[in-house]
């Protein structure tokens, strides 16, 4: 009668059933907080959409497109055009100012200097937006630092009005959204291999030619992404145009606030918000299409 060995041979693997969840389940488990947060945002957006087709006093039971028809009036159309124009101008200016900063950050070899540059760029995001706007009031006011400096240099004889107009709002929008332009551009420029620049330099290209013909075209997806982020951020800005522009620069977010706070007209405010969201998403979709197409062209050329 044969007996089974009591011990297993050395090196023989003992197969045991694996207890646990599949990788797909683990992925969904880690994504569940983000999906829950996105679900809350989508639910809030649907509620705003429902209120936009309601009537004042019957936001959940009534149905009317009068709020959207009201947005076709010249005053509201001018506000929408003004919002898109200031957001577009601020995006262009922020990108132009961010390109040299991003290029410097991408070419720094010292970790300490890179951290210093990054901290300086992120500083506006660490300061409350309300405090930044009050800082601009101190700088741009008739007796502010800028006017005092210009008069001290003899460039102007009397203070110039920089507040409560589009110029002051534009400066505030550019400053507050500047980090959103720098970070994606710096990331894109950091991804440009040095070998391309070295090859162009060996062929006799100057530094400016290398930057204009090599670095900028290959960093175009990051540039478009930075411009899109600044545009979307400033299109819905409320604090900056309210404090720096007052009622003389009626951007759409300020009008939404006015419809809610004194008038309690939730359908009109919701309709204006829906139009602003749809317009911003349409422009961002176009930007993403251009970015994706440019990225595919770069991958094909490589």
mmCIF file of N, CA and C in Angstrom, residues 182-253:
data_model
loop_
_atom_site.group_PDB
_atom_site.id
_atom_site.type_symbol
_atom_site.label_atom_id
_atom_site.label_comp_id
_atom_site.label_asym_id
_atom_site.label_seq_id
_atom_site.Cartn_x
_atom_site.Cartn_y
_atom_site.Cartn_z
ATOM 1 N N UNK A 182 0.994 79.153 -18.247
ATOM 2 C CA UNK A 182 2.409 78.785 -18.157
ATOM 3 C C UNK A 182 2.591 77.271 -18.040
ATOM 4 N N UNK A 183 1.817 76.636 -17.179
ATOM 5 C CA UNK A 183 2.065 75.231 -16.851
ATOM 6 C C UNK A 183 1.941 74.295 -18.049
ATOM 7 N N UNK A 184 0.873 74.325 -18.851
ATOM 8 C CA UNK A 184 0.824 73.405 -20.000
ATOM 9 C C UNK A 184 1.855 73.732 -21.077
ATOM 10 N N UNK A 185 2.174 75.018 -21.252
ATOM 11 C CA UNK A 185 3.185 75.374 -22.254
ATOM 12 C C UNK A 185 4.555 74.878 -21.810
ATOM 13 N N UNK A 186 4.886 75.050 -20.525
ATOM 14 C CA UNK A 186 6.170 74.560 -20.022
ATOM 15 C C UNK A 186 6.265 73.050 -20.135
ATOM 16 N N UNK A 187 5.163 72.345 -19.869
ATOM 17 C CA UNK A 187 5.168 70.891 -20.001
ATOM 18 C C UNK A 187 5.389 70.468 -21.449
ATOM 19 N N UNK A 188 4.756 71.174 -22.388
ATOM 20 C CA UNK A 188 4.945 70.834 -23.802
ATOM 21 C C UNK A 188 6.367 71.133 -24.260
ATOM 22 N N UNK A 189 6.926 72.261 -23.833
ATOM 23 C CA UNK A 189 8.289 72.599 -24.232
ATOM 24 C C UNK A 189 9.316 71.670 -23.596
ATOM 25 N N UNK A 190 9.023 71.168 -22.415
ATOM 26 C CA UNK A 190 9.931 70.224 -21.776
ATOM 27 C C UNK A 190 9.956 68.908 -22.542
ATOM 28 N N UNK A 191 8.888 68.604 -23.249
ATOM 29 C CA UNK A 191 8.844 67.375 -24.028
ATOM 30 C C UNK A 191 9.544 67.456 -25.365
ATOM 31 N N UNK A 192 9.974 68.646 -25.769
ATOM 32 C CA UNK A 192 10.713 68.790 -27.039
ATOM 33 C C UNK A 192 12.149 68.329 -26.805
ATOM 34 N N UNK A 193 12.580 67.332 -27.528
ATOM 35 C CA UNK A 193 13.916 66.770 -27.330
ATOM 36 C C UNK A 193 14.985 67.783 -27.734
ATOM 37 N N UNK A 194 16.059 67.784 -26.968
ATOM 38 C CA UNK A 194 17.169 68.694 -27.259
ATOM 39 C C UNK A 194 17.857 68.339 -28.568
ATOM 40 N N UNK A 195 17.709 67.104 -29.015
ATOM 41 C CA UNK A 195 18.383 66.697 -30.247
ATOM 42 C C UNK A 195 17.891 67.494 -31.454
ATOM 43 N N UNK A 196 16.612 67.874 -31.455
ATOM 44 C CA UNK A 196 16.089 68.687 -32.552
ATOM 45 C C UNK A 196 16.767 70.057 -32.576
ATOM 46 N N UNK A 197 16.914 70.646 -31.412
ATOM 47 C CA UNK A 197 17.568 71.954 -31.342
ATOM 48 C C UNK A 197 19.041 71.848 -31.722
ATOM 49 N N UNK A 198 19.704 70.794 -31.275
ATOM 50 C CA UNK A 198 21.114 70.626 -31.610
ATOM 51 C C UNK A 198 21.298 70.389 -33.105
ATOM 52 N N UNK A 199 20.385 69.610 -33.705
ATOM 53 C CA UNK A 199 20.479 69.369 -35.153
ATOM 54 C C UNK A 199 20.275 70.659 -35.933
ATOM 55 N N UNK A 200 19.316 71.483 -35.506
ATOM 56 C CA UNK A 200 19.082 72.760 -36.194
ATOM 57 C C UNK A 200 20.269 73.699 -35.998
ATOM 58 N N UNK A 201 20.875 73.681 -34.809
ATOM 59 C CA UNK A 201 22.025 74.548 -34.563
ATOM 60 C C UNK A 201 23.218 74.140 -35.412
ATOM 61 N N UNK A 202 23.416 72.839 -35.610
ATOM 62 C CA UNK A 202 24.533 72.385 -36.443
ATOM 63 C C UNK A 202 24.353 72.766 -37.911
ATOM 64 N N UNK A 203 23.103 72.992 -38.313
ATOM 65 C CA UNK A 203 22.834 73.415 -39.691
ATOM 66 C C UNK A 203 22.919 74.924 -39.859
ATOM 67 N N UNK A 204 23.293 75.625 -38.792
ATOM 68 C CA UNK A 204 23.505 77.065 -38.892
ATOM 69 C C UNK A 204 22.353 77.919 -38.432
ATOM 70 N N UNK A 205 21.354 77.326 -37.802
ATOM 71 C CA UNK A 205 20.207 78.110 -37.333
ATOM 72 C C UNK A 205 20.575 78.863 -36.063
ATOM 73 N N UNK A 206 20.100 80.083 -35.965
ATOM 74 C CA UNK A 206 20.340 80.866 -34.751
ATOM 75 C C UNK A 206 19.399 80.414 -33.648
ATOM 76 N N UNK A 207 19.623 80.950 -32.432
ATOM 77 C CA UNK A 207 18.756 80.586 -31.313
ATOM 78 C C UNK A 207 17.308 80.987 -31.567
ATOM 79 N N UNK A 208 17.118 82.180 -32.153
ATOM 80 C CA UNK A 208 15.748 82.619 -32.430
ATOM 81 C C UNK A 208 15.095 81.739 -33.495
ATOM 82 N N UNK A 209 15.862 81.342 -34.508
ATOM 83 C CA UNK A 209 15.313 80.472 -35.539
ATOM 84 C C UNK A 209 14.966 79.098 -34.980
ATOM 85 N N UNK A 210 15.811 78.591 -34.093
ATOM 86 C CA UNK A 210 15.516 77.303 -33.462
ATOM 87 C C UNK A 210 14.238 77.401 -32.639
ATOM 88 N N UNK A 211 14.107 78.499 -31.905
ATOM 89 C CA UNK A 211 12.917 78.680 -31.078
ATOM 90 C C UNK A 211 11.674 78.841 -31.933
ATOM 91 N N UNK A 212 11.771 79.616 -33.006
ATOM 92 C CA UNK A 212 10.593 79.908 -33.835
ATOM 93 C C UNK A 212 10.207 78.738 -34.735
ATOM 94 N N UNK A 213 11.174 78.009 -35.248
ATOM 95 C CA UNK A 213 10.885 76.971 -36.227
ATOM 96 C C UNK A 213 10.867 75.558 -35.639
ATOM 97 N N UNK A 214 11.418 75.381 -34.453
ATOM 98 C CA UNK A 214 11.461 74.041 -33.862
ATOM 99 C C UNK A 214 10.608 73.979 -32.593
ATOM 100 N N UNK A 215 10.932 74.821 -31.621
ATOM 101 C CA UNK A 215 10.292 74.717 -30.304
ATOM 102 C C UNK A 215 8.820 75.116 -30.364
ATOM 103 N N UNK A 216 8.532 76.263 -30.972
ATOM 104 C CA UNK A 216 7.148 76.729 -30.998
ATOM 105 C C UNK A 216 6.209 75.783 -31.754
ATOM 106 N N UNK A 217 6.560 75.343 -32.966
ATOM 107 C CA UNK A 217 5.634 74.416 -33.654
ATOM 108 C C UNK A 217 5.401 73.117 -32.882
ATOM 109 N N UNK A 218 6.458 72.581 -32.268
ATOM 110 C CA UNK A 218 6.288 71.323 -31.543
ATOM 111 C C UNK A 218 5.581 71.527 -30.206
ATOM 112 N N UNK A 219 5.528 72.751 -29.713
ATOM 113 C CA UNK A 219 4.832 73.054 -28.459
ATOM 114 C C UNK A 219 3.433 73.593 -28.694
ATOM 115 N N UNK A 220 2.980 73.586 -29.927
ATOM 116 C CA UNK A 220 1.681 74.170 -30.239
ATOM 117 C C UNK A 220 0.518 73.510 -29.498
ATOM 118 N N UNK A 221 0.494 72.183 -29.311
ATOM 119 C CA UNK A 221 -0.607 71.608 -28.512
ATOM 120 C C UNK A 221 -0.676 72.177 -27.106
ATOM 121 N N UNK A 222 0.483 72.350 -26.448
ATOM 122 C CA UNK A 222 0.478 72.943 -25.117
ATOM 123 C C UNK A 222 0.048 74.397 -25.129
ATOM 124 N N UNK A 223 0.429 75.129 -26.169
ATOM 125 C CA UNK A 223 0.026 76.536 -26.290
ATOM 126 C C UNK A 223 -1.488 76.649 -26.453
ATOM 127 N N UNK A 224 -2.053 75.800 -27.283
ATOM 128 C CA UNK A 224 -3.503 75.826 -27.480
ATOM 129 C C UNK A 224 -4.223 75.416 -26.202
ATOM 130 N N UNK A 225 -3.683 74.429 -25.504
ATOM 131 C CA UNK A 225 -4.291 74.009 -24.240
ATOM 132 C C UNK A 225 -4.260 75.134 -23.211
ATOM 133 N N UNK A 226 -3.115 75.822 -23.101
ATOM 134 C CA UNK A 226 -3.028 76.943 -22.169
ATOM 135 C C UNK A 226 -3.998 78.059 -22.511
ATOM 136 N N UNK A 227 -4.109 78.378 -23.802
ATOM 137 C CA UNK A 227 -5.050 79.418 -24.216
ATOM 138 C C UNK A 227 -6.490 79.011 -23.922
ATOM 139 N N UNK A 228 -6.801 77.739 -24.113
ATOM 140 C CA UNK A 228 -8.158 77.262 -23.846
ATOM 141 C C UNK A 228 -8.498 77.341 -22.366
ATOM 142 N N UNK A 229 -7.542 76.965 -21.514
ATOM 143 C CA UNK A 229 -7.773 77.033 -20.072
ATOM 144 C C UNK A 229 -8.006 78.476 -19.617
ATOM 145 N N UNK A 230 -7.194 79.395 -20.123
ATOM 146 C CA UNK A 230 -7.357 80.798 -19.747
ATOM 147 C C UNK A 230 -8.695 81.334 -20.243
ATOM 148 N N UNK A 231 -9.059 80.974 -21.460
ATOM 149 C CA UNK A 231 -10.331 81.445 -22.021
ATOM 150 C C UNK A 231 -11.512 80.941 -21.191
ATOM 151 N N UNK A 232 -11.518 79.645 -20.880
ATOM 152 C CA UNK A 232 -12.632 79.085 -20.119
ATOM 153 C C UNK A 232 -12.684 79.667 -18.713
ATOM 154 N N UNK A 233 -11.529 79.887 -18.116
ATOM 155 C CA UNK A 233 -11.478 80.436 -16.757
ATOM 156 C C UNK A 233 -11.990 81.879 -16.717
ATOM 157 N N UNK A 234 -11.581 82.679 -17.680
ATOM 158 C CA UNK A 234 -11.952 84.098 -17.677
ATOM 159 C C UNK A 234 -13.351 84.343 -18.223
ATOM 160 N N UNK A 235 -13.857 83.436 -19.049
ATOM 161 C CA UNK A 235 -15.210 83.628 -19.571
ATOM 162 C C UNK A 235 -16.246 83.567 -18.457
ATOM 163 N N UNK A 236 -15.958 82.799 -17.419
ATOM 164 C CA UNK A 236 -16.885 82.692 -16.287
ATOM 165 C C UNK A 236 -16.432 83.501 -15.082
ATOM 166 N N UNK A 237 -15.487 84.407 -15.263
ATOM 167 C CA UNK A 237 -14.975 85.189 -14.149
ATOM 168 C C UNK A 237 -16.047 86.141 -13.629
ATOM 169 N N UNK A 238 -16.080 86.285 -12.312
ATOM 170 C CA UNK A 238 -17.082 87.146 -11.686
ATOM 171 C C UNK A 238 -16.456 88.215 -10.799
ATOM 172 N N UNK A 239 -15.496 87.830 -9.965
ATOM 173 C CA UNK A 239 -14.926 88.757 -8.987
ATOM 174 C C UNK A 239 -14.161 89.877 -9.672
ATOM 175 N N UNK A 240 -13.309 89.517 -10.638
ATOM 176 C CA UNK A 240 -12.470 90.526 -11.301
ATOM 177 C C UNK A 240 -13.310 91.567 -12.039
ATOM 178 N N UNK A 241 -14.245 91.178 -12.913
ATOM 179 C CA UNK A 241 -15.033 92.232 -13.583
ATOM 180 C C UNK A 241 -15.936 93.011 -12.647
ATOM 181 N N UNK A 242 -16.380 92.396 -11.548
ATOM 182 C CA UNK A 242 -17.253 93.119 -10.631
ATOM 183 C C UNK A 242 -16.489 94.198 -9.880
ATOM 184 N N UNK A 243 -15.279 93.890 -9.398
ATOM 185 C CA UNK A 243 -14.512 94.853 -8.613
ATOM 186 C C UNK A 243 -13.754 95.841 -9.487
ATOM 187 N N UNK A 244 -13.155 95.372 -10.566
ATOM 188 C CA UNK A 244 -12.343 96.250 -11.416
ATOM 189 C C UNK A 244 -13.153 96.943 -12.499
ATOM 190 N N UNK A 245 -14.289 96.389 -12.841
ATOM 191 C CA UNK A 245 -15.103 96.991 -13.898
ATOM 192 C C UNK A 245 -16.386 97.616 -13.398
ATOM 193 N N UNK A 246 -16.827 97.180 -12.206
ATOM 194 C CA UNK A 246 -18.083 97.714 -11.705
ATOM 195 C C UNK A 246 -19.237 97.361 -12.631
ATOM 196 N N UNK A 247 -20.172 98.234 -12.731
ATOM 197 C CA UNK A 247 -21.304 98.024 -13.637
ATOM 198 C C UNK A 247 -21.027 98.538 -15.042
ATOM 199 N N UNK A 248 -19.836 99.098 -15.247
ATOM 200 C CA UNK A 248 -19.515 99.622 -16.581
ATOM 201 C C UNK A 248 -18.979 98.536 -17.511
ATOM 202 N N UNK A 249 -18.602 97.392 -16.958
ATOM 203 C CA UNK A 249 -18.126 96.266 -17.769
ATOM 204 C C UNK A 249 -19.031 95.082 -17.452
ATOM 205 N N UNK A 250 -20.212 95.026 -18.062
ATOM 206 C CA UNK A 250 -21.198 93.999 -17.697
ATOM 207 C C UNK A 250 -20.898 92.651 -18.358
ATOM 208 N N UNK A 251 -19.929 91.929 -17.827
ATOM 209 C CA UNK A 251 -19.689 90.580 -18.321
ATOM 210 C C UNK A 251 -20.842 89.678 -17.904
ATOM 211 N N UNK A 252 -20.962 88.547 -18.566
ATOM 212 C CA UNK A 252 -22.152 87.723 -18.401
ATOM 213 C C UNK A 252 -22.269 87.161 -16.984
ATOM 214 N N UNK A 253 -21.147 86.831 -16.349
ATOM 215 C CA UNK A 253 -21.211 86.311 -14.981
ATOM 216 C C UNK A 253 -21.750 87.364 -14.015
#
